[in-house]
Amino acid sequence: MSGSGFLGNIVIVGCGRLGSSLANRLSQAGSRVVIIDRSRSSFSLLEPGFSGFRVTGDAAERNVLVEASIQEADCLIAATEKDTLNLMVAQVARHVFSVPKVLARVYDPKRETVFLDAGIEIVSPTRLMVDTFLAAVRARQESA
Amino acid sequence: MRVLLVGTGRILYYLARQFSRKKILVTIVTPYATEARELSRRTASSVLEGDGTDPRVLEEAGAYQADALLSLMPNDEDNLVVCQIANRVYRVPRTIALVNDPENEEIFHQLNVSVAISATRILSILLEEQAGFEEISRIVSLAEGTVSVSEVILREDGPAAGSTIESLELPAEALIGGIIRKGTVLIPKGGTRLEAEDRLILVATEASLEPALRILTGEPAA
């Protein structure tokens, strides 16, 4: 969806490098973004042009998700540094609040398989990098 | 019976000690090396140092053979994922999670954790009961907290002493299940006249508890 506008309500959990980049891009593209982080200082990663909302709190708390208007969300992205937190928030979004589209970052591929049928989409940075590196290695072998 | 304990803190030691007295085989998974050493020195349990949210660690700890798993980590998200992995991958029949935030109790049930125990909630119920009206004590909650059984002691100057049960017009979903009078148990009927110092066993739904208590004691519930 890069470039083109995704007009909708998006909740992003975790304002680290990944969460803040997504928030900046989606906000620019015209989405209504709410970003949640435990520490207020993380919001400094947001660009001045970010027009969304910031919620300080622990996304494992139901109230914090409600404060971030999860009931109106079209999409939730769980992008904290912690696999278990992402998995919990994603499942709560999907099964308790019926958010239509839910994505979670999960670093450890061993955990990924357990949650493939949980109605959430899992993005594994480890797997993506492995695939990218292998493709690059193969391309080099083929050209040699 | 084989039980897996996942977590940190002294509670692991006390549980392991309690279980081994009951001849339950315990395996402990704990993330810190010092704690793991201490536990394996002080208990008869097998102890594994590792991250219980990692499926391979649970497998190594014998999750396939476990009859139950207790997850006692300080973060709710860890307890949830440990229980879900144990149940989905290793088919552990009974998974029990400590819930730190009482509002997550319901969520854990929805996400298929067999039992979610909130220490915060248990303690706050105990505190409210101690601080509240002494003539009312909640004995037990049933059906996920929607129905409760309480003991109500009638005071001499209360509104119900001297009345028959049918004249009280209790809410439809509140029932006096028994009367304890001077150490004997009476089966209540509509015409039974209540006396001061009677101990009533009151079964009521959440919605009808407060109106019933007001009729019996004149005071709203704490």
CSV table of C-alpha atoms in Angstrom, one decimal:
chain,number,residue,atom,x,y,z
A,1,MET,CA,0.0,0.0,0.0
A,2,SER,CA,3.0,2.3,-0.2
A,3,GLY,CA,2.3,5.6,-1.8
A,4,SER,CA,-1.3,5.1,-2.4
A,5,GLY,CA,-3.7,6.3,0.3
A,6,PHE,CA,-5.2,3.9,2.7
A,7,LEU,CA,-8.1,5.8,4.2
A,8,GLY,CA,-9.2,4.1,7.4
A,9,ASN,CA,-8.6,3.9,11.1
A,10,ILE,CA,-5.4,2.2,12.1
A,11,VAL,CA,-4.1,1.4,15.6
A,12,ILE,CA,-0.4,0.8,15.8
A,13,VAL,CA,1.0,-0.7,19.0
A,14,GLY,CA,4.7,0.2,19.7
A,15,CYS,CA,6.4,3.3,18.6
A,16,GLY,CA,9.9,1.9,17.9
A,17,ARG,CA,11.6,2.1,14.6
A,18,LEU,CA,9.0,-0.1,12.8
A,19,GLY,CA,5.9,1.3,14.5
A,20,SER,CA,6.9,5.0,14.1
A,21,SER,CA,7.9,4.5,10.4
A,22,LEU,CA,4.5,2.8,9.7
A,23,ALA,CA,2.7,5.6,11.6
A,24,ASN,CA,4.5,8.3,9.7
A,25,ARG,CA,3.8,6.7,6.3
A,26,LEU,CA,0.2,5.8,7.0
A,27,SER,CA,-0.5,9.2,8.4
A,28,GLN,CA,1.0,10.9,5.3
A,29,ALA,CA,-1.1,8.7,3.1
A,30,GLY,CA,-4.3,9.9,4.8
A,31,SER,CA,-5.1,7.2,7.4
A,32,ARG,CA,-6.4,8.2,10.8
A,33,VAL,CA,-3.6,6.7,13.0
A,34,VAL,CA,-3.6,6.1,16.7
A,35,ILE,CA,-0.2,5.0,18.1
A,36,ILE,CA,0.3,3.4,21.5
A,37,ASP,CA,3.5,3.2,23.5
A,38,ARG,CA,4.4,2.5,27.1
A,39,SER,CA,6.8,5.4,27.2
A,40,ARG,CA,6.0,8.9,26.1
A,41,SER,CA,9.6,9.6,25.0
A,42,SER,CA,9.2,7.0,22.2
A,43,PHE,CA,6.9,9.4,20.4
A,44,SER,CA,9.9,11.6,19.5
A,45,LEU,CA,10.4,9.2,16.6
A,46,LEU,CA,7.3,10.5,15.0
A,47,GLU,CA,7.8,13.2,12.3
A,48,PRO,CA,6.5,16.7,12.8
A,49,GLY,CA,4.0,16.0,10.0
A,50,PHE,CA,2.4,13.1,11.9
A,51,SER,CA,-1.2,14.1,12.3
A,52,GLY,CA,-2.4,11.1,14.3
A,53,PHE,CA,-3.0,10.5,18.0
A,54,ARG,CA,-0.6,9.3,20.7
A,55,VAL,CA,-1.8,7.1,23.6
A,56,THR,CA,0.7,6.4,26.4
A,57,GLY,CA,0.0,3.1,28.1
A,58,ASP,CA,0.4,-0.7,28.2
A,59,ALA,CA,-1.5,-2.2,25.3
A,60,ALA,CA,-2.0,-5.4,27.4
A,61,GLU,CA,-4.5,-3.3,29.3
A,62,ARG,CA,-8.0,-3.4,27.8
A,63,ASN,CA,-8.7,0.2,28.7
A,64,VAL,CA,-5.6,1.4,26.8
A,65,LEU,CA,-6.9,-0.2,23.6
A,66,VAL,CA,-10.3,1.3,24.2
A,67,GLU,CA,-8.7,4.7,24.7
A,68,ALA,CA,-7.0,4.2,21.3
A,69,SER,CA,-10.5,3.8,19.8
A,70,ILE,CA,-9.9,0.1,18.9
A,71,GLN,CA,-13.7,-0.3,18.5
A,72,GLU,CA,-13.6,1.9,15.4
A,73,ALA,CA,-10.3,0.5,14.0
A,74,ASP,CA,-10.2,-1.1,10.5
A,75,CYS,CA,-6.8,-2.4,11.1
A,76,LEU,CA,-4.4,-3.0,14.0
A,77,ILE,CA,-0.6,-3.5,13.7
A,78,ALA,CA,1.2,-5.0,16.7
A,79,ALA,CA,4.8,-3.8,16.3
A,80,THR,CA,6.4,-3.8,19.8
A,81,GLU,CA,9.8,-5.4,20.4
A,82,LYS,CA,8.1,-8.2,22.3
A,83,ASP,CA,6.6,-11.3,20.5
A,84,THR,CA,4.3,-12.3,23.3
A,85,LEU,CA,2.8,-8.8,23.7
A,86,ASN,CA,2.2,-8.6,20.0
A,87,LEU,CA,0.5,-12.0,20.0
A,88,MET,CA,-1.7,-11.1,22.9
A,89,VAL,CA,-2.7,-7.6,21.6
A,90,ALA,CA,-3.4,-9.1,18.1
A,91,GLN,CA,-5.6,-11.8,19.5
A,92,VAL,CA,-7.5,-9.4,21.7
A,93,ALA,CA,-8.0,-7.1,18.8
A,94,ARG,CA,-9.3,-9.9,16.6
A,95,HIS,CA,-11.4,-11.9,18.9
A,96,VAL,CA,-12.5,-9.5,21.6
A,97,PHE,CA,-12.9,-6.3,19.5
A,98,SER,CA,-13.5,-7.9,16.1
A,99,VAL,CA,-11.0,-5.7,14.3
A,100,PRO,CA,-11.2,-6.8,10.6
A,101,LYS,CA,-7.5,-6.8,9.8
A,102,VAL,CA,-4.9,-7.6,12.4
A,103,LEU,CA,-1.1,-7.9,11.8
A,104,ALA,CA,1.6,-8.9,14.3
A,105,ARG,CA,5.3,-8.8,14.1
A,106,VAL,CA,6.8,-12.0,15.5
A,107,TYR,CA,10.6,-12.3,15.6
A,108,ASP,CA,10.9,-16.0,16.6
A,109,PRO,CA,9.8,-18.3,13.8
A,110,LYS,CA,9.2,-21.1,16.3
A,111,ARG,CA,6.3,-19.1,17.8
A,112,GLU,CA,4.9,-18.1,14.5
A,113,THR,CA,3.5,-21.5,13.5
A,114,VAL,CA,1.5,-21.8,16.7
A,115,PHE,CA,-0.6,-18.7,15.8
A,116,LEU,CA,-1.0,-19.2,12.1
A,117,ASP,CA,-4.6,-20.3,12.5
A,118,ALA,CA,-5.5,-17.6,15.1
A,119,GLY,CA,-7.1,-15.3,12.6
A,120,ILE,CA,-4.2,-12.9,12.6
A,121,GLU,CA,-1.5,-12.2,10.0
A,122,ILE,CA,2.0,-12.7,11.2
A,123,VAL,CA,4.9,-10.9,9.7
A,124,SER,CA,8.2,-12.4,10.6
A,125,PRO,CA,11.3,-10.1,10.2
A,126,THR,CA,13.6,-13.2,10.6
A,127,ARG,CA,11.9,-15.1,7.8
A,128,LEU,CA,11.8,-12.0,5.5
A,129,MET,CA,15.5,-11.4,6.0
A,130,VAL,CA,16.4,-15.1,5.4
A,131,ASP,CA,14.3,-15.1,2.2
A,132,THR,CA,16.0,-11.8,1.0
A,133,PHE,CA,19.5,-13.0,1.8
A,134,LEU,CA,18.9,-16.4,0.1
A,135,ALA,CA,17.4,-14.7,-3.0
A,136,ALA,CA,20.5,-12.5,-3.2
A,137,VAL,CA,22.8,-15.4,-2.8
A,138,ARG,CA,21.0,-17.4,-5.5
A,139,ALA,CA,21.0,-14.4,-7.9
A,140,ARG,CA,24.7,-14.1,-7.5
A,141,GLN,CA,25.3,-17.8,-8.2
A,142,GLU,CA,23.1,-17.7,-11.3
A,143,SER,CA,24.9,-14.7,-12.7
A,144,ALA,CA,28.3,-16.2,-12.0
B,1,MET,CA,0.2,-36.7,37.5
B,2,ARG,CA,2.8,-34.5,35.8
B,3,VAL,CA,2.7,-30.7,36.2
B,4,LEU,CA,4.8,-28.0,34.5
B,5,LEU,CA,5.4,-24.8,36.4
B,6,VAL,CA,6.6,-21.8,34.3
B,7,GLY,CA,7.6,-18.6,36.0
B,8,THR,CA,9.7,-16.8,38.5
B,9,GLY,CA,9.5,-16.0,42.2
B,10,ARG,CA,9.2,-17.7,45.5
B,11,ILE,CA,5.8,-19.0,44.7
B,12,LEU,CA,7.5,-21.6,42.4
B,13,TYR,CA,9.4,-23.1,45.3
B,14,TYR,CA,6.3,-23.3,47.6
B,15,LEU,CA,4.2,-24.8,44.9
B,16,ALA,CA,6.9,-27.3,44.0
B,17,ARG,CA,7.2,-28.3,47.6
B,18,GLN,CA,3.4,-28.6,48.1
B,19,PHE,CA,3.0,-30.7,44.9
B,20,SER,CA,5.9,-33.1,45.6
B,21,ARG,CA,4.3,-33.9,49.0
B,22,LYS,CA,1.2,-34.9,47.1
B,23,LYS,CA,3.4,-37.1,44.9
B,24,ILE,CA,2.9,-34.9,41.8
B,25,LEU,CA,5.8,-34.9,39.4
B,26,VAL,CA,6.9,-31.3,38.9
B,27,THR,CA,9.1,-29.8,36.2
B,28,ILE,CA,10.0,-26.1,36.6
B,29,VAL,CA,10.9,-23.8,33.7
B,30,THR,CA,12.4,-20.5,34.9
B,31,PRO,CA,14.3,-17.8,32.9
B,32,TYR,CA,17.0,-16.9,35.4
B,33,ALA,CA,20.1,-19.1,36.0
B,34,THR,CA,20.5,-18.3,39.7
B,35,GLU,CA,16.9,-19.0,40.4
B,36,ALA,CA,17.1,-22.3,38.5
B,37,ARG,CA,20.1,-23.4,40.5
B,38,GLU,CA,18.5,-22.5,43.8
B,39,LEU,CA,15.3,-24.4,42.9
B,40,SER,CA,17.0,-27.5,41.8
B,41,ARG,CA,19.0,-27.5,45.0
B,42,ARG,CA,16.0,-26.9,47.3
B,43,THR,CA,13.3,-29.0,45.6
B,44,ALA,CA,12.9,-32.5,44.2
B,45,SER,CA,11.7,-31.2,40.9
B,46,SER,CA,13.5,-31.2,37.6
B,47,VAL,CA,14.4,-27.6,36.8
B,48,LEU,CA,15.1,-26.2,33.4
B,49,GLU,CA,16.5,-22.7,32.8
B,50,GLY,CA,14.9,-21.1,29.8
B,51,ASP,CA,12.2,-19.0,28.3
B,52,GLY,CA,8.8,-20.7,28.7
B,53,THR,CA,7.3,-18.7,25.8
B,54,ASP,CA,9.7,-20.6,23.5
B,55,PRO,CA,7.9,-23.8,22.2
B,56,ARG,CA,11.2,-25.8,22.1
B,57,VAL,CA,11.9,-25.1,25.8
B,58,LEU,CA,8.4,-26.3,26.7
B,59,GLU,CA,9.0,-29.5,24.7
B,60,GLU,CA,12.3,-30.1,26.4
B,61,ALA,CA,10.6,-29.7,29.7
B,62,GLY,CA,8.2,-32.5,28.8
B,63,ALA,CA,5.1,-30.7,27.7
B,64,TYR,CA,3.9,-33.7,25.7
B,65,GLN,CA,3.6,-35.7,28.9
B,66,ALA,CA,2.2,-33.0,31.1
B,67,ASP,CA,-1.3,-33.2,32.5
B,68,ALA,CA,-1.4,-29.6,33.6
B,69,LEU,CA,0.7,-26.4,33.2
B,70,LEU,CA,0.7,-23.4,35.5
B,71,SER,CA,2.1,-20.1,34.1
B,72,LEU,CA,3.2,-17.6,36.8
B,73,MET,CA,5.1,-14.9,35.0
B,74,PRO,CA,4.9,-11.3,36.0
B,75,ASN,CA,3.5,-10.2,32.6
B,76,ASP,CA,0.0,-11.3,31.4
B,77,GLU,CA,1.1,-11.5,27.8
B,78,ASP,CA,3.8,-14.1,28.7
B,79,ASN,CA,1.3,-16.2,30.7
B,80,LEU,CA,-1.2,-16.1,27.8
B,81,VAL,CA,1.2,-17.2,25.2
B,82,VAL,CA,2.8,-20.0,27.4
B,83,CYS,CA,-0.7,-21.4,28.0
B,84,GLN,CA,-1.7,-21.2,24.4
B,85,ILE,CA,1.5,-22.9,23.1
B,86,ALA,CA,1.1,-25.6,25.7
B,87,ASN,CA,-2.5,-26.3,24.8
B,88,ARG,CA,-2.2,-26.0,21.0
B,89,VAL,CA,1.1,-27.6,20.2
B,90,TYR,CA,1.6,-30.0,23.1
B,91,ARG,CA,-2.1,-30.7,23.9
B,92,VAL,CA,-1.7,-30.1,27.6
B,93,PRO,CA,-5.2,-30.7,28.8
B,94,ARG,CA,-5.3,-28.1,31.6
B,95,THR,CA,-3.6,-24.8,31.4
B,96,ILE,CA,-3.7,-22.3,34.3
B,97,ALA,CA,-2.5,-18.8,34.1
B,98,LEU,CA,-1.9,-16.2,36.7
B,99,VAL,CA,-3.6,-13.0,35.6
B,100,ASN,CA,-2.0,-9.8,36.9
B,101,ASP,CA,-4.6,-7.4,35.5
B,102,PRO,CA,-8.0,-8.6,36.7
B,103,GLU,CA,-9.6,-7.2,33.5
B,104,ASN,CA,-7.7,-9.8,31.5
B,105,GLU,CA,-9.4,-12.7,33.2
B,106,GLU,CA,-12.4,-12.7,30.8
B,107,ILE,CA,-10.0,-12.3,27.8
B,108,PHE,CA,-8.0,-15.3,28.9
B,109,HIS,CA,-11.1,-17.4,29.0
B,110,GLN,CA,-12.1,-16.2,25.6
B,111,LEU,CA,-8.7,-17.2,24.3
B,112,ASN,CA,-9.0,-20.8,25.6
B,113,VAL,CA,-6.9,-20.7,28.8
B,114,SER,CA,-8.6,-23.3,31.0
B,115,VAL,CA,-8.3,-21.3,34.3
B,116,ALA,CA,-7.3,-17.7,34.8
B,117,ILE,CA,-6.6,-16.7,38.4
B,118,SER,CA,-6.4,-13.1,39.3
B,119,ALA,CA,-4.7,-12.6,42.7
B,120,THR,CA,-5.5,-8.9,42.5
B,121,ARG,CA,-9.2,-9.7,42.2
B,122,ILE,CA,-9.2,-12.3,45.0
B,123,LEU,CA,-7.4,-9.9,47.3
B,124,SER,CA,-9.7,-7.0,46.5
B,125,ILE,CA,-12.8,-9.1,47.1
B,126,LEU,CA,-11.4,-10.2,50.5
B,127,LEU,CA,-10.6,-6.6,51.4
B,128,GLU,CA,-14.1,-5.3,50.4
B,129,GLU,CA,-15.7,-8.1,52.4
B,130,GLN,CA,-13.6,-7.3,55.5
B,131,ALA,CA,-14.3,-3.6,55.2
B,132,GLY,CA,-18.0,-4.0,54.4
B,133,PHE,CA,-21.0,-5.0,56.4
B,134,GLU,CA,-20.1,-7.8,58.8
B,135,GLU,CA,-23.5,-9.4,58.6
B,136,ILE,CA,-23.0,-10.2,55.0
B,137,SER,CA,-20.3,-12.4,53.7
B,138,ARG,CA,-19.9,-13.8,50.3
B,139,ILE,CA,-19.2,-17.5,50.5
B,140,VAL,CA,-18.6,-18.4,46.9
B,141,SER,CA,-19.1,-17.2,43.3
B,142,LEU,CA,-20.5,-19.5,40.7
B,143,ALA,CA,-21.0,-19.5,37.0
B,144,GLU,CA,-18.1,-17.1,36.2
B,145,GLY,CA,-19.2,-14.8,39.0
B,146,THR,CA,-22.8,-14.3,37.8
B,147,VAL,CA,-24.3,-16.1,40.7
B,148,SER,CA,-23.2,-15.8,44.3
B,149,VAL,CA,-23.9,-17.6,47.5
B,150,SER,CA,-23.8,-15.3,50.6
B,151,GLU,CA,-24.4,-15.7,54.3
B,152,VAL,CA,-26.5,-13.0,55.8
B,153,ILE,CA,-27.0,-12.6,59.5
B,154,LEU,CA,-30.2,-10.9,60.6
B,155,ARG,CA,-30.0,-8.2,63.2
B,156,GLU,CA,-32.7,-7.6,65.7
B,157,ASP,CA,-33.5,-4.2,64.5
B,158,GLY,CA,-33.2,-5.2,60.8
B,159,PRO,CA,-36.3,-5.1,58.5
B,160,ALA,CA,-36.6,-8.8,57.9
B,161,ALA,CA,-36.6,-10.2,61.5
B,162,GLY,CA,-40.2,-11.2,62.5
B,163,SER,CA,-41.4,-11.3,58.8
B,164,THR,CA,-42.4,-14.4,56.9
B,165,ILE,CA,-40.3,-15.2,53.8
B,166,GLU,CA,-43.3,-14.7,51.4
B,167,SER,CA,-44.1,-11.3,52.8
B,168,LEU,CA,-40.5,-10.0,52.0
B,169,GLU,CA,-41.1,-10.1,48.2
B,170,LEU,CA,-37.5,-11.0,47.3
B,171,PRO,CA,-36.5,-10.6,43.7
B,172,ALA,CA,-37.3,-13.6,41.5
B,173,GLU,CA,-33.6,-14.5,41.1
B,174,ALA,CA,-32.8,-14.5,44.8
B,175,LEU,CA,-33.5,-17.5,46.9
B,176,ILE,CA,-33.1,-18.3,50.6
B,177,GLY,CA,-31.6,-21.8,50.4
B,178,GLY,CA,-31.4,-22.5,54.1
B,179,ILE,CA,-31.7,-21.0,57.5
B,180,ILE,CA,-29.3,-21.7,60.3
B,181,ARG,CA,-31.0,-21.0,63.7
B,182,LYS,CA,-29.2,-21.8,66.9
B,183,GLY,CA,-27.0,-24.4,65.2
B,184,THR,CA,-29.8,-26.3,63.4
B,185,VAL,CA,-30.6,-26.1,59.7
B,186,LEU,CA,-34.2,-25.2,58.7
B,187,ILE,CA,-35.5,-25.7,55.2
B,188,PRO,CA,-37.3,-22.4,54.4
B,189,LYS,CA,-40.9,-22.3,53.2
B,190,GLY,CA,-42.9,-19.3,52.2
B,191,GLY,CA,-44.6,-19.2,55.6
B,192,THR,CA,-41.4,-19.6,57.6
B,193,ARG,CA,-41.0,-16.6,60.0
B,194,LEU,CA,-37.5,-15.2,60.2
B,195,GLU,CA,-35.9,-14.4,63.6
B,196,ALA,CA,-33.1,-12.1,64.7
B,197,GLU,CA,-29.7,-13.9,64.7
B,198,ASP,CA,-30.9,-16.2,61.9
B,199,ARG,CA,-28.1,-17.0,59.4
B,200,LEU,CA,-29.6,-17.1,55.9
B,201,ILE,CA,-27.9,-18.8,53.0
B,202,LEU,CA,-28.8,-16.5,50.1
B,203,VAL,CA,-28.3,-17.6,46.5
B,204,ALA,CA,-28.7,-14.7,44.0
B,205,THR,CA,-27.7,-13.5,40.6
B,206,GLU,CA,-25.5,-10.5,40.3
B,207,ALA,CA,-28.4,-8.2,39.5
B,208,SER,CA,-30.7,-9.4,42.3
B,209,LEU,CA,-28.1,-9.6,45.1
B,210,GLU,CA,-28.2,-5.9,46.1
B,211,PRO,CA,-32.0,-5.6,46.2
B,212,ALA,CA,-32.3,-8.8,48.1
B,213,LEU,CA,-29.7,-7.7,50.7
B,214,ARG,CA,-31.5,-4.4,51.1
B,215,ILE,CA,-34.7,-6.2,51.9
B,216,LEU,CA,-33.0,-8.5,54.4
B,217,THR,CA,-30.6,-6.1,56.1
B,218,GLY,CA,-31.8,-2.6,55.2
B,219,GLU,CA,-28.4,-1.8,53.9
B,220,PRO,CA,-27.1,-1.9,50.4
B,221,ALA,CA,-24.3,-4.3,49.6
B,222,ALA,CA,-20.7,-3.1,50.0
